Short mmCIF file of C-alpha atoms in Angstrom, two decimals:
data_model
loop_
_atom_site.label_atom_id
_atom_site.label_comp_id
_atom_site.label_asym_id
_atom_site.label_seq_id
_atom_site.Cartn_x
_atom_site.Cartn_y
_atom_site.Cartn_z
CA MET A 107 17.16 -56.82 -58.28
CA ARG A 108 18.32 -55.01 -55.12
CA ASN A 109 18.80 -58.32 -53.30
CA CYS A 110 20.88 -59.62 -56.20
CA CYS A 111 23.10 -56.53 -56.11
CA LEU A 112 23.62 -56.92 -52.36
CA ARG A 113 24.63 -60.57 -52.76
CA PHE A 114 26.97 -59.69 -55.61
CA GLY A 115 28.54 -56.89 -53.52
CA LEU A 116 28.97 -59.25 -50.56
CA ALA A 117 30.58 -61.89 -52.80
CA ILE A 118 33.03 -59.27 -54.16
CA ALA A 119 33.87 -58.08 -50.62
CA VAL A 120 34.54 -61.64 -49.44
CA ALA A 121 36.69 -62.35 -52.51
CA MET A 122 38.67 -59.14 -51.98
CA SER A 123 39.27 -59.88 -48.30
CA ALA A 124 40.50 -63.33 -49.25
CA THR A 125 43.01 -61.80 -51.66
CA ILE A 126 44.18 -59.24 -49.09
CA VAL A 127 45.40 -61.97 -46.75
CA SER A 128 45.16 -65.42 -48.22
CA ALA A 129 46.53 -68.35 -46.26
CA GLU A 130 50.24 -67.66 -46.63
CA VAL A 131 53.04 -69.02 -44.49
CA VAL A 132 54.67 -66.44 -42.23
CA LYS A 133 58.42 -66.22 -42.90
CA ASN A 134 59.29 -63.37 -40.52
CA VAL A 135 57.56 -61.31 -37.80
CA ARG A 136 58.92 -57.85 -36.95
CA ALA A 137 57.79 -54.74 -35.16
CA ARG A 138 58.53 -51.11 -35.93
CA SER A 139 57.88 -47.95 -33.97
CA MET A 140 56.36 -44.91 -35.69
CA ASP A 141 58.25 -42.48 -33.49
CA ASP A 142 61.53 -44.01 -32.27
CA ALA A 143 63.62 -45.98 -34.75
CA ASN A 144 65.89 -47.46 -32.06
CA ALA A 145 63.14 -48.62 -29.67
CA ASP A 146 63.12 -52.16 -28.30
CA MET A 147 60.18 -53.94 -29.89
CA SER A 148 60.32 -57.19 -27.90
CA ASP A 149 57.24 -56.19 -25.88
CA VAL A 150 55.22 -55.89 -29.11
CA LEU A 151 56.31 -59.33 -30.29
CA ALA A 152 55.39 -60.78 -26.88
CA VAL A 153 51.77 -59.58 -27.27
CA VAL A 154 51.11 -60.74 -30.83
CA GLY A 155 50.03 -64.29 -31.65
CA VAL A 156 51.30 -64.65 -35.22
CA LYS A 157 54.40 -66.84 -35.26
CA VAL A 158 56.92 -67.81 -37.92
CA GLY A 159 55.87 -70.95 -39.84
CA GLU A 160 52.13 -70.53 -39.20
CA GLU A 161 49.53 -69.71 -41.80
CA LEU A 162 48.49 -66.07 -41.73
CA THR A 163 44.82 -65.15 -41.64
CA GLN A 164 42.96 -61.84 -41.46
CA GLU A 165 41.46 -62.93 -38.13
CA ASN A 166 44.94 -63.41 -36.61
CA LEU A 167 46.06 -59.96 -37.77
CA SER A 168 42.89 -58.31 -36.49
CA ARG A 169 43.18 -60.07 -33.14
CA ASP A 170 46.82 -59.00 -32.76
CA VAL A 171 46.14 -55.34 -33.59
CA LYS A 172 43.21 -55.34 -31.16
CA SER A 173 45.43 -56.89 -28.46
CA LEU A 174 48.05 -54.19 -28.99
CA LEU A 175 45.49 -51.40 -28.73
CA ASP A 176 43.75 -52.99 -25.72
CA SER A 177 47.06 -53.10 -23.83
CA SER A 178 46.86 -49.25 -23.57
CA ARG A 179 50.61 -49.05 -24.16
CA TYR A 180 50.11 -47.91 -27.76
CA SER A 181 48.05 -45.06 -29.17
CA ALA A 182 48.14 -46.55 -32.67
CA ALA A 183 48.81 -50.03 -34.03
CA SER A 184 48.60 -51.63 -37.45
CA ALA A 185 49.94 -54.64 -39.32
CA GLU A 186 51.65 -54.67 -42.69
CA VAL A 187 51.93 -57.82 -44.79
CA VAL A 188 54.87 -57.96 -47.21
CA LYS A 189 55.01 -60.72 -49.82
CA VAL A 190 58.35 -62.52 -49.98
CA ASP A 191 59.50 -65.70 -51.73
CA GLY A 192 57.59 -68.62 -50.23
CA GLY A 193 55.33 -66.63 -47.92
CA VAL A 194 54.89 -63.28 -46.20
CA ASP A 195 56.61 -61.08 -43.65
CA VAL A 196 54.39 -59.48 -41.00
CA VAL A 197 55.40 -56.06 -39.67
CA TYR A 198 53.53 -54.61 -36.70
CA VAL A 199 53.74 -50.81 -36.63
CA VAL A 200 52.99 -49.09 -33.30
CA ARG A 201 53.07 -45.64 -31.76
CA ARG A 202 54.00 -45.88 -28.11
CA ARG A 203 52.36 -43.90 -25.37
CA LEU A 204 54.66 -42.25 -22.89
CA ARG A 205 54.46 -42.75 -19.12
CA TYR A 206 53.37 -39.78 -17.02
CA GLN A 207 55.55 -38.68 -14.12
CA GLU A 208 54.32 -35.96 -11.73
CA PRO A 209 54.11 -32.99 -11.36
CA LEU A 210 52.40 -31.04 -14.14
CA ALA A 211 54.05 -27.72 -14.97
CA ILE A 212 51.39 -25.04 -15.37
CA THR A 213 51.75 -21.33 -15.95
CA GLY A 214 48.98 -18.95 -15.00
CA ALA A 215 47.83 -21.18 -12.14
CA LYS A 216 47.31 -18.71 -9.31
CA GLU A 217 43.97 -19.75 -7.83
CA LEU A 218 44.55 -23.52 -7.67
CA SER A 219 47.39 -25.26 -5.87
CA GLU A 220 49.68 -27.71 -7.65
CA ARG A 221 48.15 -30.53 -5.59
CA LYS A 222 44.60 -29.56 -6.64
CA ILE A 223 45.65 -29.30 -10.28
CA ASN A 224 47.20 -32.78 -10.18
CA LYS A 225 44.02 -34.15 -8.55
CA VAL A 226 41.72 -32.51 -11.11
CA SER A 227 43.82 -33.73 -14.05
CA ALA A 228 43.18 -37.34 -12.93
CA LEU A 229 46.66 -38.30 -14.14
CA GLN A 230 48.55 -40.72 -11.91
CA ASN A 231 52.26 -41.50 -11.88
CA GLY A 232 52.93 -44.25 -14.40
CA ASP A 233 49.77 -43.71 -16.49
CA TYR A 234 50.16 -44.12 -20.23
CA VAL A 235 49.50 -40.76 -21.88
CA ASP A 236 49.32 -39.27 -25.35
CA GLU A 237 47.97 -36.02 -26.80
CA PRO A 238 44.23 -36.80 -26.43
CA ILE A 239 44.66 -37.87 -22.79
CA VAL A 240 46.65 -34.72 -21.95
CA ALA A 241 44.05 -32.56 -23.76
CA LYS A 242 41.31 -34.12 -21.65
CA ALA A 243 43.29 -33.32 -18.47
CA ALA A 244 43.79 -29.72 -19.64
CA GLN A 245 40.03 -29.39 -20.24
CA ALA A 246 39.31 -30.68 -16.72
CA ILE A 247 41.74 -28.15 -15.21
CA LYS A 248 40.22 -25.33 -17.25
CA ALA A 249 36.71 -26.35 -16.14
CA GLU A 250 37.84 -26.30 -12.50
CA TYR A 251 39.25 -22.82 -12.96
CA GLN A 252 35.99 -21.64 -14.52
CA LYS A 253 34.05 -23.14 -11.64
CA LYS A 254 36.31 -21.46 -9.08
CA SER A 255 36.48 -18.04 -10.73
CA SER A 256 33.64 -16.35 -12.58
CA THR A 257 36.12 -13.92 -14.16
CA PHE A 258 38.27 -16.52 -15.89
CA THR A 259 39.93 -14.49 -18.64
CA VAL A 260 43.60 -15.41 -18.34
CA PRO A 261 44.56 -18.20 -20.73
CA LEU A 262 45.84 -21.34 -19.03
CA PHE A 263 48.80 -23.14 -20.55
CA LEU A 264 49.67 -26.71 -19.66
CA PHE A 265 53.32 -27.48 -20.26
CA LEU A 266 54.54 -31.03 -20.34
CA PRO A 267 58.31 -30.83 -20.54
CA GLN A 268 60.22 -33.83 -21.80
CA ARG A 269 61.33 -34.67 -18.26
CA VAL A 270 57.71 -35.19 -17.23
CA PHE A 271 57.57 -38.32 -19.39
CA ARG A 272 59.73 -41.35 -19.39
CA LYS A 273 59.73 -44.23 -21.82
CA LEU A 274 59.53 -47.83 -20.74
#
C-alpha cells in the first residue's frame, strides 16, 4: 500500500511539473531587476541560454537560474513564465550585488588601524557584496577586536556609505 502511494505521489509530481512548464515556444526573453528599474539588463541576457523561438523546458530555466547565481553578480535570481498567444514570455528577475570599493568607514575603531580592519574584513576592491557578505565581514572585525581587547564593551558600528559601492 505504501509503495503504491509513493508511486502515485511521484506520478502526480511529474504531471504537475510537466504542466508548470510544458514544451512551449518562447516568444520573448526579458530581464528585470528587483532593485533598480532603469538598470541595463543586457548582462543577464548574455548569461542565459533560453532564446526566442526555442522550446522552453524546466531544465533550461533551472540551468539559467543556476548560471545567474553561480556568476556571483546576483544575490537572487528567478525566472517567470508568462503565457501569451502562441507561446510564452520568459522574464528573468535578478537582484544585483554591488561592487565594494575601499575603505570601510568604521566608528569606534580605536585599537585597530584602518589597514588592519580592511585586512580582517577580507573584502577586496571590486568584490561583489550584499548584506550577508558585509555581515560576515563585520563579525570578523568584531572577533578581532574581542581577541585584541579582553574588555570589549564598546559597540562597533560598520558604516557602508553609498559612495563605498559602485554599480557595474
